[in-house]
PDB file of C-alpha atoms in Angstrom:
ATOM      1  CA  MET A   1      45.326  70.140  63.374  1.00  0.00           C
ATOM      2  CA  LEU A   2      42.129  72.016  64.313  1.00  0.00           C
ATOM      3  CA  GLU A   3      41.712  72.951  60.651  1.00  0.00           C
ATOM      4  CA  GLN A   4      41.092  69.248  59.997  1.00  0.00           C
ATOM      5  CA  ILE A   5      39.382  68.227  63.257  1.00  0.00           C
ATOM      6  CA  ILE A   6      36.608  70.845  63.112  1.00  0.00           C
ATOM      7  CA  PRO A   7      35.385  69.981  59.584  1.00  0.00           C
ATOM      8  CA  PHE A   8      35.794  66.283  60.422  1.00  0.00           C
ATOM      9  CA  LEU A   9      33.534  66.589  63.463  1.00  0.00           C
ATOM     10  CA  THR A  10      31.047  68.732  61.557  1.00  0.00           C
ATOM     11  CA  ALA A  11      30.802  66.212  58.730  1.00  0.00           C
ATOM     12  CA  SER A  12      30.632  63.292  61.190  1.00  0.00           C
ATOM     13  CA  ILE A  13      27.749  64.840  63.130  1.00  0.00           C
ATOM     14  CA  LEU A  14      25.786  65.628  59.978  1.00  0.00           C
ATOM     15  CA  LEU A  15      26.310  62.082  58.729  1.00  0.00           C
ATOM     16  CA  THR A  16      25.288  60.559  62.056  1.00  0.00           C
ATOM     17  CA  ILE A  17      22.035  62.496  62.384  1.00  0.00           C
ATOM     18  CA  SER A  18      20.999  61.624  58.831  1.00  0.00           C
ATOM     19  CA  PRO A  19      18.437  58.779  58.958  1.00  0.00           C
ATOM     20  CA  GLY A  20      20.105  55.444  58.289  1.00  0.00           C
ATOM     21  CA  PRO A  21      19.758  51.811  59.430  1.00  0.00           C
ATOM     22  CA  ASP A  22      21.840  52.323  62.594  1.00  0.00           C
ATOM     23  CA  ILE A  23      20.036  55.352  63.984  1.00  0.00           C
ATOM     24  CA  ILE A  24      16.640  53.891  63.018  1.00  0.00           C
ATOM     25  CA  TYR A  25      17.529  50.658  64.842  1.00  0.00           C
ATOM     26  CA  VAL A  26      18.474  52.643  67.962  1.00  0.00           C
ATOM     27  CA  LEU A  27      15.216  54.574  67.631  1.00  0.00           C
ATOM     28  CA  VAL A  28      13.173  51.370  67.422  1.00  0.00           C
ATOM     29  CA  GLN A  29      14.875  49.852  70.462  1.00  0.00           C
ATOM     30  CA  GLY A  30      14.313  53.035  72.469  1.00  0.00           C
ATOM     31  CA  MET A  31      10.667  53.196  71.400  1.00  0.00           C
ATOM     32  CA  THR A  32       9.746  49.592  72.078  1.00  0.00           C
ATOM     33  CA  ASN A  33      12.006  48.525  74.946  1.00  0.00           C
ATOM     34  CA  GLY A  34      13.041  51.709  76.750  1.00  0.00           C
ATOM     35  CA  LYS A  35      15.926  54.135  76.769  1.00  0.00           C
ATOM     36  CA  LYS A  36      18.510  51.891  78.429  1.00  0.00           C
ATOM     37  CA  TYR A  37      18.014  49.289  75.682  1.00  0.00           C
ATOM     38  CA  GLY A  38      18.459  51.955  73.041  1.00  0.00           C
ATOM     39  CA  VAL A  39      21.610  53.260  74.749  1.00  0.00           C
ATOM     40  CA  MET A  40      23.097  49.754  74.975  1.00  0.00           C
ATOM     41  CA  THR A  41      22.337  49.204  71.291  1.00  0.00           C
ATOM     42  CA  ALA A  42      24.102  52.481  70.527  1.00  0.00           C
ATOM     43  CA  PHE A  43      27.114  51.401  72.598  1.00  0.00           C
ATOM     44  CA  GLY A  44      27.354  48.157  70.651  1.00  0.00           C
ATOM     45  CA  LEU A  45      27.129  49.935  67.310  1.00  0.00           C
ATOM     46  CA  VAL A  46      29.857  52.477  68.085  1.00  0.00           C
ATOM     47  CA  SER A  47      32.124  49.811  69.615  1.00  0.00           C
ATOM     48  CA  GLY A  48      32.411  48.253  66.174  1.00  0.00           C
ATOM     49  CA  ILE A  49      34.056  51.457  64.969  1.00  0.00           C
ATOM     50  CA  ILE A  50      37.227  50.391  66.817  1.00  0.00           C
ATOM     51  CA  VAL A  51      37.617  47.454  64.428  1.00  0.00           C
ATOM     52  CA  HIS A  52      37.135  49.536  61.278  1.00  0.00           C
ATOM     53  CA  THR A  53      39.450  52.254  62.598  1.00  0.00           C
ATOM     54  CA  SER A  54      42.181  49.683  63.253  1.00  0.00           C
ATOM     55  CA  LEU A  55      41.891  48.227  59.766  1.00  0.00           C
ATOM     56  CA  VAL A  56      42.092  51.654  58.175  1.00  0.00           C
ATOM     57  CA  ALA A  57      44.848  52.897  60.501  1.00  0.00           C
ATOM     58  CA  PHE A  58      47.298  50.062  59.940  1.00  0.00           C
ATOM     59  CA  GLY A  59      46.399  49.433  56.312  1.00  0.00           C
ATOM     60  CA  ILE A  60      46.639  53.051  55.154  1.00  0.00           C
ATOM     61  CA  SER A  61      49.701  53.710  57.302  1.00  0.00           C
ATOM     62  CA  ALA A  62      51.532  50.866  55.570  1.00  0.00           C
ATOM     63  CA  ILE A  63      50.624  52.294  52.163  1.00  0.00           C
ATOM     64  CA  LEU A  64      51.740  55.790  53.180  1.00  0.00           C
ATOM     65  CA  LYS A  65      55.177  54.454  54.045  1.00  0.00           C
ATOM     66  CA  GLN A  66      55.471  53.023  50.558  1.00  0.00           C
ATOM     67  CA  SER A  67      54.203  55.715  48.210  1.00  0.00           C
ATOM     68  CA  GLU A  68      52.592  59.152  48.211  1.00  0.00           C
ATOM     69  CA  ILE A  69      51.121  58.328  44.802  1.00  0.00           C
ATOM     70  CA  LEU A  70      49.236  55.364  46.265  1.00  0.00           C
ATOM     71  CA  PHE A  71      47.893  57.648  48.988  1.00  0.00           C
ATOM     72  CA  LEU A  72      46.686  60.078  46.307  1.00  0.00           C
ATOM     73  CA  ILE A  73      44.962  57.180  44.551  1.00  0.00           C
ATOM     74  CA  ILE A  74      43.217  56.256  47.828  1.00  0.00           C
ATOM     75  CA  LYS A  75      42.022  59.835  48.263  1.00  0.00           C
ATOM     76  CA  LEU A  76      40.668  59.836  44.694  1.00  0.00           C
ATOM     77  CA  PHE A  77      38.929  56.537  45.396  1.00  0.00           C
ATOM     78  CA  GLY A  78      37.489  58.022  48.586  1.00  0.00           C
ATOM     79  CA  ALA A  79      36.157  61.100  46.805  1.00  0.00           C
ATOM     80  CA  GLY A  80      34.710  58.943  44.037  1.00  0.00           C
ATOM     81  CA  TYR A  81      32.997  56.652  46.531  1.00  0.00           C
ATOM     82  CA  LEU A  82      31.468  59.618  48.361  1.00  0.00           C
ATOM     83  CA  LEU A  83      30.165  60.981  45.059  1.00  0.00           C
ATOM     84  CA  TYR A  84      28.647  57.552  44.420  1.00  0.00           C
ATOM     85  CA  LEU A  85      26.964  57.625  47.841  1.00  0.00           C
ATOM     86  CA  ALA A  86      25.589  61.105  47.083  1.00  0.00           C
ATOM     87  CA  TYR A  87      24.106  59.768  43.847  1.00  0.00           C
ATOM     88  CA  GLN A  88      22.609  56.744  45.625  1.00  0.00           C
ATOM     89  CA  VAL A  89      20.966  58.999  48.222  1.00  0.00           C
ATOM     90  CA  TYR A  90      19.715  61.281  45.436  1.00  0.00           C
ATOM     91  CA  LYS A  91      17.957  58.306  43.801  1.00  0.00           C
ATOM     92  CA  SER A  92      16.559  56.937  47.069  1.00  0.00           C
ATOM     93  CA  ASP A  93      13.058  57.261  48.507  1.00  0.00           C
ATOM     94  CA  PRO A  94      13.094  60.276  50.872  1.00  0.00           C
ATOM     95  CA  SER A  95      10.364  58.931  53.151  1.00  0.00           C
ATOM     96  CA  ILE A  96      11.386  57.789  56.639  1.00  0.00           C
ATOM     97  CA  LYS A  97       9.809  54.524  57.729  1.00  0.00           C
ATOM     98  CA  VAL A  98       9.961  53.568  61.400  1.00  0.00           C
ATOM     99  CA  ASN A  99       8.782  49.973  61.740  1.00  0.00           C
ATOM    100  CA  SER A 100       8.875  48.470  65.204  1.00  0.00           C
ATOM    101  CA  GLU A 101       7.913  44.995  64.030  1.00  0.00           C
ATOM    102  CA  ASN A 102      11.497  44.108  63.156  1.00  0.00           C
ATOM    103  CA  GLY A 103      14.079  44.548  65.861  1.00  0.00           C
ATOM    104  CA  GLY A 104      11.565  45.560  68.491  1.00  0.00           C
ATOM    105  CA  LEU A 105      11.591  42.296  70.456  1.00  0.00           C
ATOM    106  CA  LYS A 106      12.940  42.810  73.939  1.00  0.00           C
ATOM    107  CA  LYS A 107      16.310  41.169  74.585  1.00  0.00           C
ATOM    108  CA  ASP A 108      18.757  41.271  77.461  1.00  0.00           C
ATOM    109  CA  LEU A 109      21.251  44.132  77.411  1.00  0.00           C
ATOM    110  CA  SER A 110      24.286  41.987  76.568  1.00  0.00           C
ATOM    111  CA  SER A 111      22.494  40.519  73.541  1.00  0.00           C
ATOM    112  CA  LEU A 112      21.639  43.986  72.278  1.00  0.00           C
ATOM    113  CA  TYR A 113      25.258  45.069  72.692  1.00  0.00           C
ATOM    114  CA  LYS A 114      26.515  42.027  70.764  1.00  0.00           C
ATOM    115  CA  ARG A 115      23.956  42.533  68.001  1.00  0.00           C
ATOM    116  CA  GLY A 116      24.875  46.211  67.617  1.00  0.00           C
ATOM    117  CA  PHE A 117      28.584  45.372  67.597  1.00  0.00           C
ATOM    118  CA  LEU A 118      28.193  42.656  64.958  1.00  0.00           C
ATOM    119  CA  MET A 119      25.869  44.825  62.843  1.00  0.00           C
ATOM    120  CA  ASN A 120      28.644  47.383  62.588  1.00  0.00           C
ATOM    121  CA  VAL A 121      31.681  45.093  62.269  1.00  0.00           C
ATOM    122  CA  LEU A 122      30.125  42.794  59.662  1.00  0.00           C
ATOM    123  CA  ASN A 123      28.923  45.645  57.456  1.00  0.00           C
ATOM    124  CA  PRO A 124      31.465  45.974  54.603  1.00  0.00           C
ATOM    125  CA  LYS A 125      29.960  49.323  53.632  1.00  0.00           C
ATOM    126  CA  VAL A 126      31.194  50.803  56.920  1.00  0.00           C
ATOM    127  CA  ALA A 127      34.741  49.600  56.240  1.00  0.00           C
ATOM    128  CA  ILE A 128      34.678  51.066  52.734  1.00  0.00           C
ATOM    129  CA  PHE A 129      33.211  54.319  54.016  1.00  0.00           C
ATOM    130  CA  PHE A 130      35.913  54.713  56.676  1.00  0.00           C
ATOM    131  CA  LEU A 131      38.564  53.994  54.053  1.00  0.00           C
ATOM    132  CA  ALA A 132      37.079  56.790  51.949  1.00  0.00           C
ATOM    133  CA  PHE A 133      36.350  59.217  54.788  1.00  0.00           C
ATOM    134  CA  PHE A 134      39.266  59.199  57.235  1.00  0.00           C
ATOM    135  CA  PRO A 135      42.376  59.686  55.023  1.00  0.00           C
ATOM    136  CA  GLY A 136      41.130  63.042  53.762  1.00  0.00           C
ATOM    137  CA  PHE A 137      41.270  64.481  57.298  1.00  0.00           C
ATOM    138  CA  LEU A 138      44.832  63.574  58.262  1.00  0.00           C
ATOM    139  CA  TRP A 139      46.672  66.743  59.297  1.00  0.00           C
ATOM    140  CA  GLU A 140      50.171  65.303  58.938  1.00  0.00           C
ATOM    141  CA  PRO A 141      50.294  62.454  56.382  1.00  0.00           C
ATOM    142  CA  SER A 142      54.043  62.100  56.812  1.00  0.00           C
ATOM    143  CA  GLY A 143      53.786  61.838  60.613  1.00  0.00           C
ATOM    144  CA  ASN A 144      52.333  59.203  62.962  1.00  0.00           C
ATOM    145  CA  THR A 145      49.260  58.336  60.926  1.00  0.00           C
ATOM    146  CA  VAL A 146      48.198  55.458  63.189  1.00  0.00           C
ATOM    147  CA  ALA A 147      47.728  57.851  66.126  1.00  0.00           C
ATOM    148  CA  GLN A 148      45.887  60.314  63.876  1.00  0.00           C
ATOM    149  CA  PHE A 149      43.496  57.626  62.612  1.00  0.00           C
ATOM    150  CA  TYR A 150      42.763  56.460  66.152  1.00  0.00           C
ATOM    151  CA  LEU A 151      42.071  60.019  67.289  1.00  0.00           C
ATOM    152  CA  LEU A 152      39.657  60.484  64.378  1.00  0.00           C
ATOM    153  CA  GLY A 153      38.081  57.130  65.187  1.00  0.00           C
ATOM    154  CA  PHE A 154      37.641  58.073  68.856  1.00  0.00           C
ATOM    155  CA  LEU A 155      36.053  61.409  67.940  1.00  0.00           C
ATOM    156  CA  PHE A 156      33.696  59.683  65.490  1.00  0.00           C
ATOM    157  CA  MET A 157      32.730  57.120  68.155  1.00  0.00           C
ATOM    158  CA  LEU A 158      32.154  59.813  70.777  1.00  0.00           C
ATOM    159  CA  GLN A 159      29.863  61.986  68.682  1.00  0.00           C
ATOM    160  CA  ALA A 160      27.988  58.953  67.336  1.00  0.00           C
ATOM    161  CA  PHE A 161      27.404  57.569  70.836  1.00  0.00           C
ATOM    162  CA  LEU A 162      26.190  60.926  72.153  1.00  0.00           C
ATOM    163  CA  ILE A 163      23.784  61.353  69.237  1.00  0.00           C
ATOM    164  CA  PHE A 164      22.530  57.753  69.276  1.00  0.00           C
ATOM    165  CA  SER A 165      22.042  57.885  73.059  1.00  0.00           C
ATOM    166  CA  THR A 166      20.091  61.126  72.750  1.00  0.00           C
ATOM    167  CA  VAL A 167      17.882  59.482  70.123  1.00  0.00           C
ATOM    168  CA  ALA A 168      17.336  56.514  72.463  1.00  0.00           C
ATOM    169  CA  VAL A 169      16.314  58.767  75.359  1.00  0.00           C
ATOM    170  CA  LEU A 170      14.024  60.917  73.226  1.00  0.00           C
ATOM    171  CA  ALA A 171      12.783  57.992  71.118  1.00  0.00           C
ATOM    172  CA  GLY A 172       9.098  58.560  71.850  1.00  0.00           C
ATOM    173  CA  LYS A 173       9.130  62.203  70.852  1.00  0.00           C
ATOM    174  CA  ILE A 174      11.311  61.627  67.797  1.00  0.00           C
ATOM    175  CA  SER A 175       9.187  58.757  66.500  1.00  0.00           C
ATOM    176  CA  GLY A 176       6.056  60.851  66.985  1.00  0.00           C
ATOM    177  CA  TYR A 177       7.578  63.704  64.992  1.00  0.00           C
ATOM    178  CA  LEU A 178       8.654  61.405  62.150  1.00  0.00           C
ATOM    179  CA  GLN A 179       5.211  59.850  61.952  1.00  0.00           C
ATOM    180  CA  LYS A 180       3.493  63.263  61.936  1.00  0.00           C
ATOM    181  CA  HIS A 181       5.962  64.737  59.417  1.00  0.00           C
ATOM    182  CA  PRO A 182       6.702  61.960  56.896  1.00  0.00           C
ATOM    183  CA  HIS A 183       7.951  64.498  54.354  1.00  0.00           C
ATOM    184  CA  SER A 184      10.778  65.594  56.680  1.00  0.00           C
ATOM    185  CA  GLY A 185      12.781  62.845  55.005  1.00  0.00           C
ATOM    186  CA  VAL A 186      13.215  65.118  51.969  1.00  0.00           C
ATOM    187  CA  VAL A 187      15.214  67.579  54.082  1.00  0.00           C
ATOM    188  CA  PHE A 188      17.406  64.787  55.477  1.00  0.00           C
ATOM    189  CA  LYS A 189      17.875  63.347  52.012  1.00  0.00           C
ATOM    190  CA  TRP A 190      19.273  66.571  50.592  1.00  0.00           C
ATOM    191  CA  LEU A 191      21.307  67.120  53.749  1.00  0.00           C
ATOM    192  CA  GLN A 192      23.050  63.791  53.116  1.00  0.00           C
ATOM    193  CA  VAL A 193      23.653  64.639  49.456  1.00  0.00           C
ATOM    194  CA  ILE A 194      25.210  67.996  50.372  1.00  0.00           C
ATOM    195  CA  VAL A 195      27.362  66.445  53.111  1.00  0.00           C
ATOM    196  CA  PHE A 196      28.686  63.690  50.827  1.00  0.00           C
ATOM    197  CA  LEU A 197      29.490  66.206  48.092  1.00  0.00           C
ATOM    198  CA  GLY A 198      31.136  68.546  50.602  1.00  0.00           C
ATOM    199  CA  ILE A 199      33.343  65.838  52.075  1.00  0.00           C
ATOM    200  CA  ALA A 200      34.348  64.646  48.599  1.00  0.00           C
ATOM    201  CA  GLY A 201      35.369  68.190  47.691  1.00  0.00           C
ATOM    202  CA  PHE A 202      37.310  68.619  50.947  1.00  0.00           C
ATOM    203  CA  ILE A 203      39.239  65.392  50.359  1.00  0.00           C
ATOM    204  CA  LEU A 204      40.290  66.519  46.880  1.00  0.00           C
ATOM    205  CA  ILE A 205      41.536  69.965  48.030  1.00  0.00           C
TER     206      ILE A 205
END
């Protein structure tokens, strides 16, 4: 079990700290409205993970009961999708742009939670990513896969919330660093490429 959990957590943390729309949105809220607004935004974003985890857990579990070949096909799809993401990151602009004009308007805490939740739940890319990411880290595919998926989902939520909340609290310092070191995005870009390639390789083993 630990042989799967440890690399899963490692990959999850690396993916979470890589600059993306979610962490940038948390950063902007923390910068412009204060840390508690950034933390509430983070809570809304990670709450949406419950929905995606449920879809993957019950959908993949049903397939596993039917055919091991179908499960292999899903793993191949997952690895292929991760390779595609690595290629997309490779082609992308490495610069990190923090723009407080969009999303920086102060709202009440419940509105920020709802917005973060809906941003996550209504993003089909998250659903596809979870479908590609989670099955490769099951430690007992023939066992209770629903419980395994929910444990992975909880661990992903926990690390994401801790990282997002830290970003919210340290938003001022982080934004200052990004603005002073615009080329730091190159490091994060190649970090994402390496992580995507590594996870794809792990899934295929």
